[in-house]
């Protein structure tokens, strides 16, 4: 072998063409022979590493490397250890020679190092490849056996006692570090040879780094970094440039190496003080371009920049001038990385630097973050919010954050704007950031503020400081007084301008102490002004936060809850609204996940944090909890109270309320010293707790009822919790214990009901009292019947029977309340005494109370009958189970076990009682009130008290729900009330009543359902909302069929009231889940909404159809709708309808080829509408969109049709222009016609006067004249809406609305003319004759001149407007105008001919 050439050997190795003259074929040897050969090699090189120069020895060592895969693992491990040890021994010898400057050995040392390094490099390559293959086999075997994969990390062997490559890899790197540490510049003089040697080593390192496990091992990674740093610092020219290229082009393409490169550069900068390579790499990265098509490359680059900006921000900041080009990168991953780099620069360098240049850079970087709020990618917008969240954190050991106070308002406004973002993840992070702004607010620094961010407190403090300045420094201007307009917008009072404390001595502002005090006061005022601005910014975002509580995204809802909890803890007034509204999430059906709690669980946690855990010093927790929940009832609506009841039930189940809290609530309720408001709040909360824990109410029955009607109302609500029973699905509800009729509770309720009251609060109490009686009493009908008897006796002045028997009283009521207009007059509307023999008179409000009680008792009696039936079934069920115990096993079929003949008979009997006995029985107490209530409702002018009419109508509705016969008899009366009642409350109650009647008697109401739909156009929003809710319930539950009137509900989608529009959206969303319900009614909806008279505006139509057509998902439905819409073009008369139809087409997906072909097939239906710009543009967009998704065959079909469509569009536009020009010319001609007509009329009149002849015009003349004067405008309007072909015909032909004269009429006209001519005319004088002829001649000349002018004008207009038109079109237009020119000219000539045919006057003798 000749002299060893490292470069040539590397080339051969790369080409896999290494030839060994003395090769040992290890693969053919057995294990023993291999061991012998290895021992021989060890014996030659051990102690004499320079023997590598011997060709046989060198080839022997290379043979083991070449056939390394053939070695056993144990032999492989031994060979690697041996080669590395010999290499280290050789380097020691070289180091000694360099130290002694033994130049005579340098040549030998250089050759040995090159040989060993080549073997080191080759062995590293083959060993790394073999190790990867072993790992793949181990992973494959583990996956097949379903066992965990063994980790091949540090110190982990594949098989104990065999090859441990990870450990040997560290020795390899230590060896290479020792090699690079030598003074190779002295040993290897040639730069190319030295660069080849070092390049070979860095290539080996790159091979190691391909394995992600390498950088996970901190020891190995540290040695790789040290090796690369030595290569760069000791050989910084060609070596540094090559490594730099390798880093950019190779390392930064791998995601697992991006952070490694950053740490390598950090070591270079911090330990070796070398920034050249870092700057060069960053500048080289500037020229790189990234796209979303290479996400791996973009992610690796981003991670590199992020990590580098964390550890060496100063170096990155120097190159940001070049790197900022990546803010506009196509890849959103790179833009996200740049955003995070900016955050790291601000946090790690700029925010802590007080220099002026740092402040300027800080301002510019915050401007960059502000610009990124509008990035097109939602991921980038999320990253901006996350970076700001980190910058909002307080710095360690300081109350300040990285965001300057002057920049915070702008950032907060931008964050609040992201609450409206279309991406859910952006909204979620924006909510989280808004909460973080509150937590890290700089306006909680003053101790006496107690950490409050209360707007009221801040404004009060500002006013106090301003008054202090006015008192102490009268001559000084107060900052902020000019901002009165800003304060007025938020309801703040104007700051007083006079000194509030005249006894306070003034302070000289020129005094140093006074100047300092003034400066401090001004600083405090600015502090509170900025605080007020901050609080108002948060409050402005509160309405949006409340809307996000209703979001379908779980993350948004949870973050919104956290926001309101945080705001409540800092005592912000706006938090109360959110805490109230988030209680509705108690109905959320989310069950939660294994790691995240559900929305309901989070709601409970939030309420615990707000009302249970925050305890100010000096207060007991039980007092605070009771006070918090009592205050909640002050402002909550009925819906919120219902949700709060469910939440409290869950809190009671989790044992959140202890006995001490309950005692406090009972104490507040029972104390007469407490205000009525607090007592009502206490009983409301106790009633809610009693729903889950009935003994809370049962143990305090004696202390419940009080004289206050409002308090008694909520007490009755609490009492009803004793009668509620949970019913399991598939089983009969269990009964509950009822109280006897003579229980003191019912006695007290009767006394309160019969007590005279002149307040509206009585009605609410009466409703709940009757509910409680029917729920808890053994015989509620007896108790309420007794109440009705006594109340009627007091109000109507009817004598009360001594025994107060219900049947006797009913008979007397029926006899006395004979409401007959012939015998009984209407009741008077003032308090007068009863007259036994006269008409009944009573107080209006008392009569309203009587109607209310009667109506509510009637509706509750129905419920009571159902309860009786259910109780009978329950007892029957128990008897059946007692007889046949084995039926207990069939718990799912419990309801079916009690069915049978007895049950059917009982149910029929109950129905008979309801239909015939309650209202029409001989002694039915309620039946006596039915005619009275109907009489009051029908005589609304006589009984004109508003409360009476409201209660009477409500009672009538309840009575009509009892019996079908009563309902049918009074249904028209109720519809009349619904249509004509002026009070919206009456209309609302009537609508709700009709909904109940539809459930009870569907056939009666279904025939008159139009009355309900009409109320959707009611002027009162409450009536409209109630109508919508009733129809929604009826339709979704299948009680009313969906018909064409549903278009009236579609109009509500664009209602000004957001509650109505939201309810309508919810309705259609639920309706879309039914079988094709929305699809089947779309044609009717489109027709009604686009109708010129009953439709909506074009903008509203588009909004409605965009919402509705979003429910069309199936391809078959899309195809059918395309066909139906195209057919509508044929009957559409207005351009607005054309646009509506085309817009509906644009909302369809056209995902299937059939839908596109349907649109092409129906081309004749819309070909004459293409001159309308909107129609053509929409069709063009549809085909462009369809072409992107179509297959090649369909795509070519679409392209051909697009050309045809464009050609038709051009022709239609030309025809439309021609017709418009013709219409305009006809209008101009018509305007000139009256002047010439007048002249001809004067000439005719002269002839008639001369001869005394009544010359009669033919009907043909009238037909030629009349359209010009009377129907021109109508024709032009018809032409504007007609197809081009029809317009051309209309311009030349006879008007369609006029008929030609019949033949009989023509004969009569001709006969009349002959008779006129046969008469002997009078002989006019010669002068009159000549003058008449002159007038006629002048009229004809004027007519001819006008005709010429009109023709010239038309030609000029045609030339200007239709430049480039064909000669045929011009000739056609001229013929049209010649026909249109007034035909008076021909008539005048006929007149002259007639005159000339008469005998001339005789010459005067």
PDB file of C-alpha atoms in Angstrom, residues 802-1021:
ATOM      1  CA  UNK A 802    -125.939  28.307  56.481  1.00  0.00           C
ATOM      2  CA  UNK A 803    -124.291  24.941  56.054  1.00  0.00           C
ATOM      3  CA  UNK A 804    -121.865  26.256  53.387  1.00  0.00           C
ATOM      4  CA  UNK A 805    -122.417  23.066  51.446  1.00  0.00           C
ATOM      5  CA  UNK A 806    -120.744  23.167  48.065  1.00  0.00           C
ATOM      6  CA  UNK A 807    -123.650  21.575  46.227  1.00  0.00           C
ATOM      7  CA  UNK A 808    -126.200  23.929  47.750  1.00  0.00           C
ATOM      8  CA  UNK A 809    -124.000  26.906  47.046  1.00  0.00           C
ATOM      9  CA  UNK A 810    -123.545  25.789  43.457  1.00  0.00           C
ATOM     10  CA  UNK A 811    -127.300  25.579  42.960  1.00  0.00           C
ATOM     11  CA  UNK A 812    -127.795  29.035  44.422  1.00  0.00           C
ATOM     12  CA  UNK A 813    -124.972  30.447  42.313  1.00  0.00           C
ATOM     13  CA  UNK A 814    -126.464  28.974  39.148  1.00  0.00           C
ATOM     14  CA  UNK A 815    -129.820  30.487  39.997  1.00  0.00           C
ATOM     15  CA  UNK A 816    -128.523  33.903  41.037  1.00  0.00           C
ATOM     16  CA  UNK A 817    -125.868  34.328  38.329  1.00  0.00           C
ATOM     17  CA  UNK A 818    -128.246  33.971  35.415  1.00  0.00           C
ATOM     18  CA  UNK A 819    -126.345  36.192  33.058  1.00  0.00           C
ATOM     19  CA  UNK A 820    -129.050  37.191  30.607  1.00  0.00           C
ATOM     20  CA  UNK A 821    -129.053  40.609  28.963  1.00  0.00           C
ATOM     21  CA  UNK A 822    -132.825  40.623  28.806  1.00  0.00           C
ATOM     22  CA  UNK A 823    -133.197  40.339  32.557  1.00  0.00           C
ATOM     23  CA  UNK A 824    -129.887  41.432  33.991  1.00  0.00           C
ATOM     24  CA  UNK A 825    -127.920  44.559  33.269  1.00  0.00           C
ATOM     25  CA  UNK A 826    -124.140  44.843  33.291  1.00  0.00           C
ATOM     26  CA  UNK A 827    -122.314  45.287  36.548  1.00  0.00           C
ATOM     27  CA  UNK A 828    -121.379  48.846  37.484  1.00  0.00           C
ATOM     28  CA  UNK A 829    -117.734  49.810  37.674  1.00  0.00           C
ATOM     29  CA  UNK A 830    -117.857  51.440  41.092  1.00  0.00           C
ATOM     30  CA  UNK A 831    -118.386  50.233  44.617  1.00  0.00           C
ATOM     31  CA  UNK A 832    -122.089  50.206  45.388  1.00  0.00           C
ATOM     32  CA  UNK A 833    -124.120  48.043  47.686  1.00  0.00           C
ATOM     33  CA  UNK A 834    -125.905  44.953  46.406  1.00  0.00           C
ATOM     34  CA  UNK A 835    -129.585  45.177  45.550  1.00  0.00           C
ATOM     35  CA  UNK A 836    -131.483  41.919  45.995  1.00  0.00           C
ATOM     36  CA  UNK A 837    -133.962  42.562  43.196  1.00  0.00           C
ATOM     37  CA  UNK A 838    -131.738  44.495  40.799  1.00  0.00           C
ATOM     38  CA  UNK A 839    -128.692  43.798  38.734  1.00  0.00           C
ATOM     39  CA  UNK A 840    -125.516  42.664  40.493  1.00  0.00           C
ATOM     40  CA  UNK A 841    -122.966  45.388  41.189  1.00  0.00           C
ATOM     41  CA  UNK A 842    -119.512  45.026  42.701  1.00  0.00           C
ATOM     42  CA  UNK A 843    -115.997  46.390  42.874  1.00  0.00           C
ATOM     43  CA  UNK A 844    -113.956  45.842  39.692  1.00  0.00           C
ATOM     44  CA  UNK A 845    -110.790  44.680  41.411  1.00  0.00           C
ATOM     45  CA  UNK A 846    -112.738  42.325  43.680  1.00  0.00           C
ATOM     46  CA  UNK A 847    -114.529  40.888  40.648  1.00  0.00           C
ATOM     47  CA  UNK A 848    -111.140  40.428  38.958  1.00  0.00           C
ATOM     48  CA  UNK A 849    -109.950  38.517  42.033  1.00  0.00           C
ATOM     49  CA  UNK A 850    -113.028  36.298  41.890  1.00  0.00           C
ATOM     50  CA  UNK A 851    -112.449  35.565  38.184  1.00  0.00           C
ATOM     51  CA  UNK A 852    -108.834  34.751  38.884  1.00  0.00           C
ATOM     52  CA  UNK A 853    -109.665  32.315  41.694  1.00  0.00           C
ATOM     53  CA  UNK A 854    -112.371  30.598  39.636  1.00  0.00           C
ATOM     54  CA  UNK A 855    -110.104  30.211  36.603  1.00  0.00           C
ATOM     55  CA  UNK A 856    -107.115  28.933  38.564  1.00  0.00           C
ATOM     56  CA  UNK A 857    -109.238  26.499  40.570  1.00  0.00           C
ATOM     57  CA  UNK A 858    -110.634  25.163  37.282  1.00  0.00           C
ATOM     58  CA  UNK A 859    -107.207  24.476  35.790  1.00  0.00           C
ATOM     59  CA  UNK A 860    -105.876  22.995  39.045  1.00  0.00           C
ATOM     60  CA  UNK A 861    -108.950  20.763  39.297  1.00  0.00           C
ATOM     61  CA  UNK A 862    -107.892  19.145  36.017  1.00  0.00           C
ATOM     62  CA  UNK A 863    -104.432  18.550  37.444  1.00  0.00           C
ATOM     63  CA  UNK A 864    -106.009  17.135  40.592  1.00  0.00           C
ATOM     64  CA  UNK A 865    -108.041  14.655  38.547  1.00  0.00           C
ATOM     65  CA  UNK A 866    -104.842  13.513  36.847  1.00  0.00           C
ATOM     66  CA  UNK A 867    -103.238  13.072  40.269  1.00  0.00           C
ATOM     67  CA  UNK A 868    -106.208  11.008  41.426  1.00  0.00           C
ATOM     68  CA  UNK A 869    -105.863   8.826  38.362  1.00  0.00           C
ATOM     69  CA  UNK A 870    -102.115   8.425  38.930  1.00  0.00           C
ATOM     70  CA  UNK A 871    -102.687   7.552  42.586  1.00  0.00           C
ATOM     71  CA  UNK A 872    -105.256   4.938  41.602  1.00  0.00           C
ATOM     72  CA  UNK A 873    -102.754   3.441  39.161  1.00  0.00           C
ATOM     73  CA  UNK A 874    -100.072   3.416  41.811  1.00  0.00           C
ATOM     74  CA  UNK A 875    -102.284   1.571  44.278  1.00  0.00           C
ATOM     75  CA  UNK A 876    -103.416  -0.819  41.574  1.00  0.00           C
ATOM     76  CA  UNK A 877     -99.815  -1.464  40.751  1.00  0.00           C
ATOM     77  CA  UNK A 878     -98.993  -2.225  44.385  1.00  0.00           C
ATOM     78  CA  UNK A 879    -101.908  -4.678  44.576  1.00  0.00           C
ATOM     79  CA  UNK A 880    -100.733  -6.431  41.420  1.00  0.00           C
ATOM     80  CA  UNK A 881     -97.216  -6.759  42.795  1.00  0.00           C
ATOM     81  CA  UNK A 882     -98.560  -8.123  46.088  1.00  0.00           C
ATOM     82  CA  UNK A 883    -100.517 -10.776  44.201  1.00  0.00           C
ATOM     83  CA  UNK A 884     -97.666 -11.732  41.863  1.00  0.00           C
ATOM     84  CA  UNK A 885     -94.243 -10.963  43.439  1.00  0.00           C
ATOM     85  CA  UNK A 886     -92.348 -12.304  40.441  1.00  0.00           C
ATOM     86  CA  UNK A 887     -93.351  -9.199  38.521  1.00  0.00           C
ATOM     87  CA  UNK A 888     -90.829  -7.264  40.561  1.00  0.00           C
ATOM     88  CA  UNK A 889     -88.168  -8.585  38.231  1.00  0.00           C
ATOM     89  CA  UNK A 890     -89.695  -6.839  35.246  1.00  0.00           C
ATOM     90  CA  UNK A 891     -89.063  -3.304  36.487  1.00  0.00           C
ATOM     91  CA  UNK A 892     -88.744  -1.879  32.982  1.00  0.00           C
ATOM     92  CA  UNK A 893     -92.312  -2.852  32.115  1.00  0.00           C
ATOM     93  CA  UNK A 894     -94.033  -1.596  35.254  1.00  0.00           C
ATOM     94  CA  UNK A 895     -96.406   0.669  33.388  1.00  0.00           C
ATOM     95  CA  UNK A 896     -97.545  -2.142  31.149  1.00  0.00           C
ATOM     96  CA  UNK A 897     -98.251  -4.426  34.120  1.00  0.00           C
ATOM     97  CA  UNK A 898    -101.201  -2.308  35.303  1.00  0.00           C
ATOM     98  CA  UNK A 899    -102.949  -1.945  31.953  1.00  0.00           C
ATOM     99  CA  UNK A 900    -106.301  -3.574  31.590  1.00  0.00           C
ATOM    100  CA  UNK A 901    -110.040  -3.123  31.441  1.00  0.00           C
ATOM    101  CA  UNK A 902    -110.390  -1.625  34.912  1.00  0.00           C
ATOM    102  CA  UNK A 903    -107.853   1.055  34.152  1.00  0.00           C
ATOM    103  CA  UNK A 904    -109.488   1.919  30.852  1.00  0.00           C
ATOM    104  CA  UNK A 905    -112.852   2.312  32.523  1.00  0.00           C
ATOM    105  CA  UNK A 906    -111.383   4.486  35.227  1.00  0.00           C
ATOM    106  CA  UNK A 907    -109.640   6.721  32.670  1.00  0.00           C
ATOM    107  CA  UNK A 908    -112.848   7.087  30.682  1.00  0.00           C
ATOM    108  CA  UNK A 909    -114.704   7.976  33.843  1.00  0.00           C
ATOM    109  CA  UNK A 910    -112.212  10.691  34.666  1.00  0.00           C
ATOM    110  CA  UNK A 911    -112.534  12.100  31.147  1.00  0.00           C
ATOM    111  CA  UNK A 912    -116.326  12.127  31.518  1.00  0.00           C
ATOM    112  CA  UNK A 913    -116.040  14.052  34.794  1.00  0.00           C
ATOM    113  CA  UNK A 914    -113.741  16.575  33.187  1.00  0.00           C
ATOM    114  CA  UNK A 915    -115.848  17.094  30.079  1.00  0.00           C
ATOM    115  CA  UNK A 916    -119.363  17.085  31.547  1.00  0.00           C
ATOM    116  CA  UNK A 917    -119.364  17.399  35.329  1.00  0.00           C
ATOM    117  CA  UNK A 918    -116.940  20.204  36.115  1.00  0.00           C
ATOM    118  CA  UNK A 919    -118.640  22.889  34.021  1.00  0.00           C
ATOM    119  CA  UNK A 920    -121.969  21.432  32.938  1.00  0.00           C
ATOM    120  CA  UNK A 921    -123.121  19.465  35.983  1.00  0.00           C
ATOM    121  CA  UNK A 922    -126.420  20.372  37.627  1.00  0.00           C
ATOM    122  CA  UNK A 923    -124.712  21.457  40.815  1.00  0.00           C
ATOM    123  CA  UNK A 924    -121.237  22.258  39.392  1.00  0.00           C
ATOM    124  CA  UNK A 925    -119.802  25.185  41.283  1.00  0.00           C
ATOM    125  CA  UNK A 926    -117.385  26.089  38.506  1.00  0.00           C
ATOM    126  CA  UNK A 927    -120.166  25.899  35.934  1.00  0.00           C
ATOM    127  CA  UNK A 928    -121.832  28.899  37.556  1.00  0.00           C
ATOM    128  CA  UNK A 929    -118.778  31.073  36.824  1.00  0.00           C
ATOM    129  CA  UNK A 930    -118.363  30.167  33.152  1.00  0.00           C
ATOM    130  CA  UNK A 931    -121.203  32.373  31.842  1.00  0.00           C
ATOM    131  CA  UNK A 932    -120.167  35.221  34.141  1.00  0.00           C
ATOM    132  CA  UNK A 933    -116.588  35.195  32.855  1.00  0.00           C
ATOM    133  CA  UNK A 934    -117.693  34.960  29.216  1.00  0.00           C
ATOM    134  CA  UNK A 935    -120.138  37.814  29.788  1.00  0.00           C
ATOM    135  CA  UNK A 936    -117.407  40.041  31.219  1.00  0.00           C
ATOM    136  CA  UNK A 937    -115.088  39.262  28.304  1.00  0.00           C
ATOM    137  CA  UNK A 938    -117.741  39.916  25.662  1.00  0.00           C
ATOM    138  CA  UNK A 939    -118.765  43.245  27.242  1.00  0.00           C
ATOM    139  CA  UNK A 940    -115.324  44.779  27.470  1.00  0.00           C
ATOM    140  CA  UNK A 941    -116.644  48.333  27.048  1.00  0.00           C
ATOM    141  CA  UNK A 942    -118.915  47.977  30.047  1.00  0.00           C
ATOM    142  CA  UNK A 943    -116.381  46.044  32.107  1.00  0.00           C
ATOM    143  CA  UNK A 944    -113.549  48.316  31.033  1.00  0.00           C
ATOM    144  CA  UNK A 945    -111.291  48.007  34.042  1.00  0.00           C
ATOM    145  CA  UNK A 946    -107.932  46.770  32.641  1.00  0.00           C
ATOM    146  CA  UNK A 947    -107.181  44.370  35.502  1.00  0.00           C
ATOM    147  CA  UNK A 948    -110.661  42.900  35.310  1.00  0.00           C
ATOM    148  CA  UNK A 949    -110.348  42.294  31.577  1.00  0.00           C
ATOM    149  CA  UNK A 950    -106.926  40.682  32.019  1.00  0.00           C
ATOM    150  CA  UNK A 951    -108.105  38.332  34.730  1.00  0.00           C
ATOM    151  CA  UNK A 952    -111.411  37.541  33.029  1.00  0.00           C
ATOM    152  CA  UNK A 953    -109.653  36.643  29.765  1.00  0.00           C
ATOM    153  CA  UNK A 954    -107.138  34.527  31.652  1.00  0.00           C
ATOM    154  CA  UNK A 955    -109.939  32.732  33.483  1.00  0.00           C
ATOM    155  CA  UNK A 956    -111.807  32.194  30.204  1.00  0.00           C
ATOM    156  CA  UNK A 957    -108.737  30.523  28.714  1.00  0.00           C
ATOM    157  CA  UNK A 958    -108.413  28.240  31.729  1.00  0.00           C
ATOM    158  CA  UNK A 959    -112.110  27.324  31.607  1.00  0.00           C
ATOM    159  CA  UNK A 960    -111.789  26.537  27.908  1.00  0.00           C
ATOM    160  CA  UNK A 961    -109.008  24.051  28.720  1.00  0.00           C
ATOM    161  CA  UNK A 962    -111.427  22.071  30.893  1.00  0.00           C
ATOM    162  CA  UNK A 963    -114.110  21.076  28.413  1.00  0.00           C
ATOM    163  CA  UNK A 964    -114.113  20.738  24.633  1.00  0.00           C
ATOM    164  CA  UNK A 965    -117.758  21.842  24.461  1.00  0.00           C
ATOM    165  CA  UNK A 966    -117.085  24.993  26.448  1.00  0.00           C
ATOM    166  CA  UNK A 967    -113.998  25.637  24.328  1.00  0.00           C
ATOM    167  CA  UNK A 968    -115.871  25.272  21.054  1.00  0.00           C
ATOM    168  CA  UNK A 969    -118.690  27.527  22.256  1.00  0.00           C
ATOM    169  CA  UNK A 970    -116.369  30.399  23.161  1.00  0.00           C
ATOM    170  CA  UNK A 971    -113.563  29.943  20.644  1.00  0.00           C
ATOM    171  CA  UNK A 972    -114.687  32.732  18.314  1.00  0.00           C
ATOM    172  CA  UNK A 973    -115.002  35.081  21.271  1.00  0.00           C
ATOM    173  CA  UNK A 974    -111.422  34.307  22.210  1.00  0.00           C
ATOM    174  CA  UNK A 975    -110.202  34.891  18.655  1.00  0.00           C
ATOM    175  CA  UNK A 976    -111.999  38.238  18.642  1.00  0.00           C
ATOM    176  CA  UNK A 977    -110.267  39.176  21.877  1.00  0.00           C
ATOM    177  CA  UNK A 978    -106.940  38.084  20.397  1.00  0.00           C
ATOM    178  CA  UNK A 979    -107.402  40.280  17.322  1.00  0.00           C
ATOM    179  CA  UNK A 980    -108.943  43.380  18.897  1.00  0.00           C
ATOM    180  CA  UNK A 981    -107.649  43.611  22.459  1.00  0.00           C
ATOM    181  CA  UNK A 982    -105.511  46.695  22.932  1.00  0.00           C
ATOM    182  CA  UNK A 983    -103.691  45.451  26.027  1.00  0.00           C
ATOM    183  CA  UNK A 984    -100.644  43.337  25.037  1.00  0.00           C
ATOM    184  CA  UNK A 985    -100.946  41.401  28.305  1.00  0.00           C
ATOM    185  CA  UNK A 986    -104.388  40.139  27.240  1.00  0.00           C
ATOM    186  CA  UNK A 987    -103.049  39.134  23.833  1.00  0.00           C
ATOM    187  CA  UNK A 988    -100.084  37.345  25.413  1.00  0.00           C
ATOM    188  CA  UNK A 989    -102.279  35.446  27.866  1.00  0.00           C
ATOM    189  CA  UNK A 990    -104.654  34.519  25.070  1.00  0.00           C
ATOM    190  CA  UNK A 991    -101.835  33.145  22.931  1.00  0.00           C
ATOM    191  CA  UNK A 992    -100.544  31.028  25.806  1.00  0.00           C
ATOM    192  CA  UNK A 993    -104.074  29.821  26.508  1.00  0.00           C
ATOM    193  CA  UNK A 994    -104.574  28.859  22.873  1.00  0.00           C
ATOM    194  CA  UNK A 995    -101.371  26.851  23.073  1.00  0.00           C
ATOM    195  CA  UNK A 996    -102.766  24.908  26.024  1.00  0.00           C
ATOM    196  CA  UNK A 997    -106.047  24.386  24.183  1.00  0.00           C
ATOM    197  CA  UNK A 998    -104.148  23.010  21.205  1.00  0.00           C
ATOM    198  CA  UNK A 999    -102.666  20.370  23.460  1.00  0.00           C
ATOM    199  CA  UNK A1000    -106.047  19.528  24.953  1.00  0.00           C
ATOM    200  CA  UNK A1001    -108.281  19.831  21.872  1.00  0.00           C
ATOM    201  CA  UNK A1002    -106.015  19.751  18.849  1.00  0.00           C
ATOM    202  CA  UNK A1003    -108.717  19.455  16.196  1.00  0.00           C
ATOM    203  CA  UNK A1004    -110.498  22.638  17.330  1.00  0.00           C
ATOM    204  CA  UNK A1005    -107.442  24.881  17.202  1.00  0.00           C
ATOM    205  CA  UNK A1006    -105.740  23.327  14.182  1.00  0.00           C
ATOM    206  CA  UNK A1007    -108.503  24.635  11.943  1.00  0.00           C
ATOM    207  CA  UNK A1008    -107.874  28.174  13.170  1.00  0.00           C
ATOM    208  CA  UNK A1009    -104.089  28.092  13.506  1.00  0.00           C
ATOM    209  CA  UNK A1010    -103.811  31.186  11.292  1.00  0.00           C
ATOM    210  CA  UNK A1011    -104.898  33.321  14.247  1.00  0.00           C
ATOM    211  CA  UNK A1012    -101.788  32.240  16.103  1.00  0.00           C
ATOM    212  CA  UNK A1013     -99.450  32.911  13.175  1.00  0.00           C
ATOM    213  CA  UNK A1014    -100.943  36.387  12.745  1.00  0.00           C
ATOM    214  CA  UNK A1015     -99.649  37.359  16.177  1.00  0.00           C
ATOM    215  CA  UNK A1016     -96.099  37.006  14.878  1.00  0.00           C
ATOM    216  CA  UNK A1017     -96.690  40.412  13.300  1.00  0.00           C
ATOM    217  CA  UNK A1018     -97.955  41.930  16.542  1.00  0.00           C
ATOM    218  CA  UNK A1019     -96.645  45.350  17.431  1.00  0.00           C
ATOM    219  CA  UNK A1020     -95.788  44.300  20.996  1.00  0.00           C
ATOM    220  CA  UNK A1021     -92.566  42.346  21.314  1.00  0.00           C
TER     221      UNK A1021
END
